[in-house]
mmCIF file with all atom_site columns, C-alpha atoms in Angstrom:
data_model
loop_
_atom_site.group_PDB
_atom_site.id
_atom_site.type_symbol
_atom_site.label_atom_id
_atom_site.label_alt_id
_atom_site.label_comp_id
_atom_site.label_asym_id
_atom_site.label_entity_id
_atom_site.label_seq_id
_atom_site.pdbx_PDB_ins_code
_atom_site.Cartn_x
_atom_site.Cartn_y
_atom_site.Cartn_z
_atom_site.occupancy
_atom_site.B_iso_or_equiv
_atom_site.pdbx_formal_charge
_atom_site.auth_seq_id
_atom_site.auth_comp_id
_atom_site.auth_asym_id
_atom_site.auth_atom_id
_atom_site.pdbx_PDB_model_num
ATOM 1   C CA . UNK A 1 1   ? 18.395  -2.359  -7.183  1.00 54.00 ? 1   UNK A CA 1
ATOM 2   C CA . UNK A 1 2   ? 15.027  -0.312  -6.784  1.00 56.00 ? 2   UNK A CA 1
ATOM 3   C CA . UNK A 1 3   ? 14.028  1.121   -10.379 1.00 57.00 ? 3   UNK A CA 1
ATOM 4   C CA . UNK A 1 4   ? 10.578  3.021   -11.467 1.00 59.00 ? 4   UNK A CA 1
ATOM 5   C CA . UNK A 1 5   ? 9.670   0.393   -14.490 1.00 59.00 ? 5   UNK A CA 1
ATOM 6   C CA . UNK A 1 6   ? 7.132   1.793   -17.080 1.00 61.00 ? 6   UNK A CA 1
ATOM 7   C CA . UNK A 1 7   ? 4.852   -1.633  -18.390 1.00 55.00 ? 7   UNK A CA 1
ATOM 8   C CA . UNK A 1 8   ? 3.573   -1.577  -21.360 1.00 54.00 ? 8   UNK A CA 1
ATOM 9   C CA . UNK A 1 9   ? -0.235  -0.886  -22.113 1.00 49.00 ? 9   UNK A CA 1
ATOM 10  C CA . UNK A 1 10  ? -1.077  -3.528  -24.620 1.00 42.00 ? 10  UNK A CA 1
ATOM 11  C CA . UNK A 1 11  ? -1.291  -7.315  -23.729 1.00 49.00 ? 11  UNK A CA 1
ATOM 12  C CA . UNK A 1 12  ? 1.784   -9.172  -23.371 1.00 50.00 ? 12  UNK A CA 1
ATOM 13  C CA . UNK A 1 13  ? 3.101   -12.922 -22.306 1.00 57.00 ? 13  UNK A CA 1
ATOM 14  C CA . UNK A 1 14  ? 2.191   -12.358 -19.212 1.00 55.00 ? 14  UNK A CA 1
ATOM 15  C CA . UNK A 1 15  ? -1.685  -13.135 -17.516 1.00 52.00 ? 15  UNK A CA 1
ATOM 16  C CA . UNK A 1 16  ? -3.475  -9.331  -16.647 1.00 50.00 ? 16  UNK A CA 1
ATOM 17  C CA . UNK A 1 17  ? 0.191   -8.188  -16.527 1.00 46.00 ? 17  UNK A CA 1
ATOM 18  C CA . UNK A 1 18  ? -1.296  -5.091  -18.568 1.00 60.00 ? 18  UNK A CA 1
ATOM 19  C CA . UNK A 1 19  ? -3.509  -3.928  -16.434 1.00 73.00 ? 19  UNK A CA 1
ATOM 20  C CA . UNK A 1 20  ? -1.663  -4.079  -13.127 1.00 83.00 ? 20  UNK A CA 1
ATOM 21  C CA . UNK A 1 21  ? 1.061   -1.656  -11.739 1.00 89.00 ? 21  UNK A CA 1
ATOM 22  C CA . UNK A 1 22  ? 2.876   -3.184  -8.934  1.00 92.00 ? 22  UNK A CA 1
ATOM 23  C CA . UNK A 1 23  ? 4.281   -0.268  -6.729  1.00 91.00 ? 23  UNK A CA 1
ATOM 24  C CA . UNK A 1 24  ? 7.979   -1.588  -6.081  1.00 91.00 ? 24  UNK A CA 1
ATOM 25  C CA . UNK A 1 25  ? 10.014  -4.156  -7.604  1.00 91.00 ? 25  UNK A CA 1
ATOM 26  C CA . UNK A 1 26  ? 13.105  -4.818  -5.725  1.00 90.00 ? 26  UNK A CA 1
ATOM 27  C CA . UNK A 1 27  ? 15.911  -7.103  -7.583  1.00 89.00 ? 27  UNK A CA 1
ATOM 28  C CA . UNK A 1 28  ? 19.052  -7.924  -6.544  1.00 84.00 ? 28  UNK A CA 1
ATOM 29  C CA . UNK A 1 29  ? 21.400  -11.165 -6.381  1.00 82.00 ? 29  UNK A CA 1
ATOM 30  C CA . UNK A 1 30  ? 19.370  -13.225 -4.340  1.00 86.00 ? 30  UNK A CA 1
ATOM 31  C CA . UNK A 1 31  ? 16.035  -10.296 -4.187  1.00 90.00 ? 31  UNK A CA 1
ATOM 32  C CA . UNK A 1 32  ? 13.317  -10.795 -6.320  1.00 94.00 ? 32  UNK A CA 1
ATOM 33  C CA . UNK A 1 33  ? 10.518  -8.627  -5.069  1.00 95.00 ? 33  UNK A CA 1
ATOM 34  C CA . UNK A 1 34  ? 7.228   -7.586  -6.336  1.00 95.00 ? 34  UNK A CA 1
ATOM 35  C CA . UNK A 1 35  ? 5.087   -5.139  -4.116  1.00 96.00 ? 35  UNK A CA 1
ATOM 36  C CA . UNK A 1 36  ? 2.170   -3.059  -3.486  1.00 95.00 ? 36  UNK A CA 1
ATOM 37  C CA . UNK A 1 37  ? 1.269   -0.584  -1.261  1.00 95.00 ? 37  UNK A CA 1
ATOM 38  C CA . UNK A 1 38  ? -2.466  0.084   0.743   1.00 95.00 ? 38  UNK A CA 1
ATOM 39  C CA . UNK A 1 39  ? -3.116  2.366   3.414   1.00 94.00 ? 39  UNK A CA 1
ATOM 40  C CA . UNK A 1 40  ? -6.320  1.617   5.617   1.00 94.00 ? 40  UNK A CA 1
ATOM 41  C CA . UNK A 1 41  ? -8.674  2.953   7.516   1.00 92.00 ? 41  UNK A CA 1
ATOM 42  C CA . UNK A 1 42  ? -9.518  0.017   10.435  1.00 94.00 ? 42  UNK A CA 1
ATOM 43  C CA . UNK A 1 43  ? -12.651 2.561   11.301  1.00 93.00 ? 43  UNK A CA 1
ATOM 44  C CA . UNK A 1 44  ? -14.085 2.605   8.351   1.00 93.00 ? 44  UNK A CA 1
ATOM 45  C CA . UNK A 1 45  ? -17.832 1.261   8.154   1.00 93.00 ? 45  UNK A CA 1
ATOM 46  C CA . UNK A 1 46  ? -17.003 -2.025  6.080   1.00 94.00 ? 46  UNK A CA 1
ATOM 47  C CA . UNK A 1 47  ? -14.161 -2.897  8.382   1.00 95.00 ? 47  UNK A CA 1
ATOM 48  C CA . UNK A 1 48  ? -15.927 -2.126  11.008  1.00 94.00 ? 48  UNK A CA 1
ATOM 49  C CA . UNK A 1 49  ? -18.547 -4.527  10.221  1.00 95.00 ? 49  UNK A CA 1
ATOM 50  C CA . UNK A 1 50  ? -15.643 -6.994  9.281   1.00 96.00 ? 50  UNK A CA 1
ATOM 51  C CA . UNK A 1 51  ? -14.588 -6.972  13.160  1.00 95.00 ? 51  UNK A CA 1
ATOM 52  C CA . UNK A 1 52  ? -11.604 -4.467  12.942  1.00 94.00 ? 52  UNK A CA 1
ATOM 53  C CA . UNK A 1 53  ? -12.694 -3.239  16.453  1.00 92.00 ? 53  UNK A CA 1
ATOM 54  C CA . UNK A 1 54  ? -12.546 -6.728  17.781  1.00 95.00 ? 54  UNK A CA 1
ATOM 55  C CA . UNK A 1 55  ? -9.509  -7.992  15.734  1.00 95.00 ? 55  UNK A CA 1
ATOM 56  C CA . UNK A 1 56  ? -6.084  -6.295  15.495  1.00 93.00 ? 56  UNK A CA 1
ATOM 57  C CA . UNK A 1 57  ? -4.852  -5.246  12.347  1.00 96.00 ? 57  UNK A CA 1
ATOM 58  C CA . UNK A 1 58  ? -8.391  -6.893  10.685  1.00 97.00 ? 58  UNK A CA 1
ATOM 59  C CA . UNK A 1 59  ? -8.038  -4.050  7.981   1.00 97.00 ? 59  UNK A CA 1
ATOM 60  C CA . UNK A 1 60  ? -4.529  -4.679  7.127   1.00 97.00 ? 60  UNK A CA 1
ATOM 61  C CA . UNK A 1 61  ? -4.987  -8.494  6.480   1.00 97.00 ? 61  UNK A CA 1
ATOM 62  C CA . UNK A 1 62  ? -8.077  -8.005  4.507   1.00 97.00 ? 62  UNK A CA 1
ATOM 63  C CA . UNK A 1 63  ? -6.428  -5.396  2.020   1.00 97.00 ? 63  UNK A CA 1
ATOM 64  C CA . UNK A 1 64  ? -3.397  -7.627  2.123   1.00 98.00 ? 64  UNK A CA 1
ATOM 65  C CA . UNK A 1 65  ? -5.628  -10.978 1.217   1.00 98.00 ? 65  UNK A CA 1
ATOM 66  C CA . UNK A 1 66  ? -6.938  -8.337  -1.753  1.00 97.00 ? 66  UNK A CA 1
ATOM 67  C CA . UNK A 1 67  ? -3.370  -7.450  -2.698  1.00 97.00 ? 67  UNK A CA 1
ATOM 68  C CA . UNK A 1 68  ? -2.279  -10.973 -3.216  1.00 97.00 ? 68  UNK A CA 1
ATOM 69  C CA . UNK A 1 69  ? -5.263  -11.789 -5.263  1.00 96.00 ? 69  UNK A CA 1
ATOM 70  C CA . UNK A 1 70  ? -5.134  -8.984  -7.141  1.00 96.00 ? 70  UNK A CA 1
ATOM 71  C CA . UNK A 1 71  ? -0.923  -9.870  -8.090  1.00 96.00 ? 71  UNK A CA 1
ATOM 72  C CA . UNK A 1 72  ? 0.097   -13.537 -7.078  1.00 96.00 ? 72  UNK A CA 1
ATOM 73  C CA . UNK A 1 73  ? -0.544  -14.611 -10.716 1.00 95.00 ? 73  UNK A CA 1
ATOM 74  C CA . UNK A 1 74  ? 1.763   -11.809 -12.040 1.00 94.00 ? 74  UNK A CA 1
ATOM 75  C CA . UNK A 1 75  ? 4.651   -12.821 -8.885  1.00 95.00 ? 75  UNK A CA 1
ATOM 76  C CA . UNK A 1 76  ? 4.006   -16.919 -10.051 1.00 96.00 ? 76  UNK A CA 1
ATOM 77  C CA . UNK A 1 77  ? 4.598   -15.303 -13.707 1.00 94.00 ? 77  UNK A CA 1
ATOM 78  C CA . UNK A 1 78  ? 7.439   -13.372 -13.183 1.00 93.00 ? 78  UNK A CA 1
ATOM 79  C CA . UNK A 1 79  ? 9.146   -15.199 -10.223 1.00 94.00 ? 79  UNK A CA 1
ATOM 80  C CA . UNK A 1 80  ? 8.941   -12.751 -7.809  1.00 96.00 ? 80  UNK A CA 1
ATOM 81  C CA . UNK A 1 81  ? 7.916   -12.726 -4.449  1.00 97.00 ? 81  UNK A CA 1
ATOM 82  C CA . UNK A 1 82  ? 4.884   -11.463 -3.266  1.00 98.00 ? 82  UNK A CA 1
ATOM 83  C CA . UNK A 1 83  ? 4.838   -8.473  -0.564  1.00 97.00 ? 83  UNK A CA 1
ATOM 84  C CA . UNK A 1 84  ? 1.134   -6.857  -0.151  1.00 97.00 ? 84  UNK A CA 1
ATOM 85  C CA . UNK A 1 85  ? 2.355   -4.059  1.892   1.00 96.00 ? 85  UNK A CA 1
ATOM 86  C CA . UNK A 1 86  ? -1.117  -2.951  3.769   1.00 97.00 ? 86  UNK A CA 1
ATOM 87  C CA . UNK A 1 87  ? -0.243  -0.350  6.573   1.00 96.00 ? 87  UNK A CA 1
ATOM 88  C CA . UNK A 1 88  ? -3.037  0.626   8.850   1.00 95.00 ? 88  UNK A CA 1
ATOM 89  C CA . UNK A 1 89  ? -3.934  4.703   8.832   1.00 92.00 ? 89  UNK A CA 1
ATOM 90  C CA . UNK A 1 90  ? -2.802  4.248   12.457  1.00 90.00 ? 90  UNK A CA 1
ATOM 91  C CA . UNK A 1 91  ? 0.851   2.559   12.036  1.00 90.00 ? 91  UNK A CA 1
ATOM 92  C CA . UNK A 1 92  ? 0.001   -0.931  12.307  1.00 93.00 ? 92  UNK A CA 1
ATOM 93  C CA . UNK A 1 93  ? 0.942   -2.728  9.497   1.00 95.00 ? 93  UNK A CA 1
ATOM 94  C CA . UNK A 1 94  ? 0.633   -6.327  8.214   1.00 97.00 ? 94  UNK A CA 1
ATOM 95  C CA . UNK A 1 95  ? 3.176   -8.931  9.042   1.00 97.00 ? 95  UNK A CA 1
ATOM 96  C CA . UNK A 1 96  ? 3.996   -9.324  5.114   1.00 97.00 ? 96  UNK A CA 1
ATOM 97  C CA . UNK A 1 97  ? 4.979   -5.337  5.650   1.00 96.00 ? 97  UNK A CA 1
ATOM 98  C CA . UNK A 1 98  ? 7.647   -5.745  8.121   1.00 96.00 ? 98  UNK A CA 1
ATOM 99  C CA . UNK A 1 99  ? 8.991   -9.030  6.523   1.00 96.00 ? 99  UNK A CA 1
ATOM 100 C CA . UNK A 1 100 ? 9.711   -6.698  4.071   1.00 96.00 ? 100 UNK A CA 1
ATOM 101 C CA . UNK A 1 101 ? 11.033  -4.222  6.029   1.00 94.00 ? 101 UNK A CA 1
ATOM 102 C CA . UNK A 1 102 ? 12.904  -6.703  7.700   1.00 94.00 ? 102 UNK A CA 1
ATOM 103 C CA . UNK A 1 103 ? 14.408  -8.108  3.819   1.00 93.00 ? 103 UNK A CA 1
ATOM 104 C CA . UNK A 1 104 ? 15.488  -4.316  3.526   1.00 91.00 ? 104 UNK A CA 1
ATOM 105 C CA . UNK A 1 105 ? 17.271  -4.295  6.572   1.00 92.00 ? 105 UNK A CA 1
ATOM 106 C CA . UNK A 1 106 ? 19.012  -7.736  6.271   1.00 91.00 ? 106 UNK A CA 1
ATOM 107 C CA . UNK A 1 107 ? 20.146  -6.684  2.716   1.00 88.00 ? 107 UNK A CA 1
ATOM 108 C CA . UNK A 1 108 ? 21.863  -3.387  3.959   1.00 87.00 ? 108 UNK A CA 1
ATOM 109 C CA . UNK A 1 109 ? 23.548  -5.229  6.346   1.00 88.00 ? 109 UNK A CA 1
ATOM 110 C CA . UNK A 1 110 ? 24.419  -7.752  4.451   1.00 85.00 ? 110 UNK A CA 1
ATOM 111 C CA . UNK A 1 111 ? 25.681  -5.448  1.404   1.00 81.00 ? 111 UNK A CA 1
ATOM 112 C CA . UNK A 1 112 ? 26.958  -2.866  3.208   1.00 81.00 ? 112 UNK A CA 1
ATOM 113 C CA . UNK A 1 113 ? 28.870  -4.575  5.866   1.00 82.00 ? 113 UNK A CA 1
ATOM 114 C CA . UNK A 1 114 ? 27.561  -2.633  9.012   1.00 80.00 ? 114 UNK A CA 1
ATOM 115 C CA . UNK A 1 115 ? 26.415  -5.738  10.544  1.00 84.00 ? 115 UNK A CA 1
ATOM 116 C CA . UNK A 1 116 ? 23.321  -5.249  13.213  1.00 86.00 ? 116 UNK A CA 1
ATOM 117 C CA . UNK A 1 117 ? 23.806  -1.947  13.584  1.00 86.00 ? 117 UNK A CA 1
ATOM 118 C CA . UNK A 1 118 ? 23.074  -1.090  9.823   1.00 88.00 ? 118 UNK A CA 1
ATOM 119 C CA . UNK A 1 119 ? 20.565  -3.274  9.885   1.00 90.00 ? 119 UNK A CA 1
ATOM 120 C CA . UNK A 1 120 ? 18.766  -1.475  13.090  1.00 92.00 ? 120 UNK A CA 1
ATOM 121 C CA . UNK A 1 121 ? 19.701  2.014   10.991  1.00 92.00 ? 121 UNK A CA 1
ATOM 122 C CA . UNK A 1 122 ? 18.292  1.011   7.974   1.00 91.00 ? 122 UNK A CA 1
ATOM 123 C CA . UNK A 1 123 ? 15.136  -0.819  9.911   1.00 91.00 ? 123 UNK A CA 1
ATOM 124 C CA . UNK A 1 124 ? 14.421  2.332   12.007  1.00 92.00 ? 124 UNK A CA 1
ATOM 125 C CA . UNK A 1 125 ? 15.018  4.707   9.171   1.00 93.00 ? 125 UNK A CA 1
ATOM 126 C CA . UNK A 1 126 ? 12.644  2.922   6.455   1.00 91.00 ? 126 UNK A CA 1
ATOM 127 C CA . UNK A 1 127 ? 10.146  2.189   9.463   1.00 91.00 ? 127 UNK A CA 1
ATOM 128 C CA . UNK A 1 128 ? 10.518  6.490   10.090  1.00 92.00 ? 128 UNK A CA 1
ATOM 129 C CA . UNK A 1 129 ? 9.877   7.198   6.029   1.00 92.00 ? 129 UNK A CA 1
ATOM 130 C CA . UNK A 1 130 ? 6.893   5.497   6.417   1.00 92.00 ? 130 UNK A CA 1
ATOM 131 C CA . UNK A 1 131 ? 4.999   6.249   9.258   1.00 91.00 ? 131 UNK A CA 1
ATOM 132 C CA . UNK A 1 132 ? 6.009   10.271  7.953   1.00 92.00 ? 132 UNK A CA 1
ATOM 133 C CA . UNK A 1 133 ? 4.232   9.390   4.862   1.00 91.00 ? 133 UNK A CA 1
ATOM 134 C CA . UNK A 1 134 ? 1.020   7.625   6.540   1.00 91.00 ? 134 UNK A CA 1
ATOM 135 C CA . UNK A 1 135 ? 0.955   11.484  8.816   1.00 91.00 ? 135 UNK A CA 1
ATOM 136 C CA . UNK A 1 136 ? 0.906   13.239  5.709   1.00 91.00 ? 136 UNK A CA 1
ATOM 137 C CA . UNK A 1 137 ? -1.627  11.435  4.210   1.00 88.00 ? 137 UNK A CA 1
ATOM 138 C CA . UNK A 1 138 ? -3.493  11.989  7.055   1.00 88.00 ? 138 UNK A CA 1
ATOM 139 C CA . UNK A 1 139 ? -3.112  15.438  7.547   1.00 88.00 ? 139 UNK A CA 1
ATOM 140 C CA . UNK A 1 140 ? -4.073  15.601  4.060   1.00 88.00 ? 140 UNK A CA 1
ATOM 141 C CA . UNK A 1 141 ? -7.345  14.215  4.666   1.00 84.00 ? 141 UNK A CA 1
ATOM 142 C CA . UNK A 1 142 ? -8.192  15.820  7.828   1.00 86.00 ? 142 UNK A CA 1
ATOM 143 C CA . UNK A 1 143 ? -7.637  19.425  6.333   1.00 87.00 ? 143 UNK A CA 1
ATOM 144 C CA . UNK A 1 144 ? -9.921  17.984  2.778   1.00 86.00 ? 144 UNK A CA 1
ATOM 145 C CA . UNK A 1 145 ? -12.265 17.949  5.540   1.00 83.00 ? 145 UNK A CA 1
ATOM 146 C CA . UNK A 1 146 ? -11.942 20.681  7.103   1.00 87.00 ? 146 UNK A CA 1
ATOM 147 C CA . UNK A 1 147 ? -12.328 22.486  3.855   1.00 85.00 ? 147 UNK A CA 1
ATOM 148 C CA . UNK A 1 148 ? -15.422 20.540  3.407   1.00 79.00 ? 148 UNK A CA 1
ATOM 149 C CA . UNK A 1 149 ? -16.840 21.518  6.348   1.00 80.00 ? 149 UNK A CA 1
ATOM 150 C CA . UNK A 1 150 ? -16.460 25.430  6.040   1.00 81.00 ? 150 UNK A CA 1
ATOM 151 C CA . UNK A 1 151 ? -18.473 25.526  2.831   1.00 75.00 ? 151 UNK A CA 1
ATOM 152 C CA . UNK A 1 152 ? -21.959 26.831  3.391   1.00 69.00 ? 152 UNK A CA 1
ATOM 153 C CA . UNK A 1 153 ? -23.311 23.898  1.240   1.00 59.00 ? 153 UNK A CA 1
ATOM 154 C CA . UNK A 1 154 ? -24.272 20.869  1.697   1.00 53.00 ? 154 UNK A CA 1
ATOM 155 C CA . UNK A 1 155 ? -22.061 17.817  0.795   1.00 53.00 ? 155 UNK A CA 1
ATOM 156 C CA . UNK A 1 156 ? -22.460 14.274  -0.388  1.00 58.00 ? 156 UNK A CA 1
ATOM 157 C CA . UNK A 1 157 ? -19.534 11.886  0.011   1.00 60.00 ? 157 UNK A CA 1
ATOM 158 C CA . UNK A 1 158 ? -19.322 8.656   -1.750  1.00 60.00 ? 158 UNK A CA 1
ATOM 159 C CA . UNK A 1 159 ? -17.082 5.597   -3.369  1.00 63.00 ? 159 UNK A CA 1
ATOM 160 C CA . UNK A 1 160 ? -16.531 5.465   -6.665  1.00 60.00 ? 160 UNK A CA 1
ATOM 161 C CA . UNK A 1 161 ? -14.038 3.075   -8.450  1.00 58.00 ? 161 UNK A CA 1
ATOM 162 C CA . UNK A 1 162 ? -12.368 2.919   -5.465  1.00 58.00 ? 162 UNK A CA 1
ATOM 163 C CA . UNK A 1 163 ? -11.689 6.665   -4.871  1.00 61.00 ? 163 UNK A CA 1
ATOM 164 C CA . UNK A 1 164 ? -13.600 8.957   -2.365  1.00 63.00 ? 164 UNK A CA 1
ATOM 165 C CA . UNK A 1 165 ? -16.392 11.478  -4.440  1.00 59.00 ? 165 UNK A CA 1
ATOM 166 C CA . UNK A 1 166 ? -17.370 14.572  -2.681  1.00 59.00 ? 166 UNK A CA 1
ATOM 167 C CA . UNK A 1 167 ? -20.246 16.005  -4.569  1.00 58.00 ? 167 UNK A CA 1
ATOM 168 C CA . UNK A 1 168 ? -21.008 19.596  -3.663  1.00 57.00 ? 168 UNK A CA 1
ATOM 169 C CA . UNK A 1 169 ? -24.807 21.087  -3.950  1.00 58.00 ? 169 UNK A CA 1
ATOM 170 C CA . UNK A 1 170 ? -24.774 24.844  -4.125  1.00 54.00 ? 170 UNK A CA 1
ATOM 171 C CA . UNK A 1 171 ? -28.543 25.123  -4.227  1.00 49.00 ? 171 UNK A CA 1
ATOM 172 C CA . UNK A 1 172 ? -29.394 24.198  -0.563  1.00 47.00 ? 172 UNK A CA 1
#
């Protein structure tokens, strides 16, 4: 069963449980999933500088280390396994991303009794759902900066609370 879950705002039993917002839970007979979801950019300065050009998939492991810090006390809590699904702007993704893939898969099979050809289907076509959604993103931020770069203004881009800040200055 996939569901959208709405937590509540105020404290409860659980340790930060209020404050964090898993992006999939998965449950099922023998499923008990907890997830979260990071795009990367390996070419980014700080990864960079991390040894992403050096090291395949550097990105991807170091968003995925910050994923399971950020929920394994929630999983412990609620007995759910931990996936940190960190997918690399250009497809790679983390091995913790294609083990769940790969739990998808099995289960369709399993469930649906197409054997290993269902479970090839279901691979390929979750594996296809994605990398469509990493292109859009994409797209979406090359044409942001495209638009950017028209203007006949200057711009400053920065990070703040973990989103990108383009601050526009009309005067020069």
């Amino acid at each position: 069963t996939v569901r959208t879950e709405m937590r509540p705002s105020h404290p409860h039993n659980g340790p930060r449980a209020s404050r964090l917002r898993p992006d999939l839970l998965i449950e099922g007979p023998d499923v008990n999933v907890l997830a979260d979801v990071v795009i990367t950019t390996p070419t980014a300065p700080t990864y960079v500088r991390a040894g992403s050009s050096r090291t395949g998939l550097k990105a991807a492991h170091i968003n995925a280390q910050r994923k399971v810090e950020k929920y394994a006390e929630m999983a412990r809590f609620e007995r759910r396994d931990l996936y940190p699904v960190a997918i690399e702007a250009y497809g790679g993704m983390h091995e913790k991303a294609r083990a769940l893939l790969n739990l998808i898969a099995d289960r369709a099979a399993e469930f649906g009794g197409g054997g290993q050809h269902q479970r090839a289907e279901t691979f390929a076509h979750v594996n296809a759902v994605i990398a469509a959604a990493v292109v859009r993103g994409n797209n979406r931020l090359v044409d942001t900066a495209i638009r950017f770069a028209r203007r006949p203004h200057s711009t400053t881009v920065h990070r703040a609370s973990g989103r990108f800040v383009v601050q526009l200055d009309p005067g020069r």
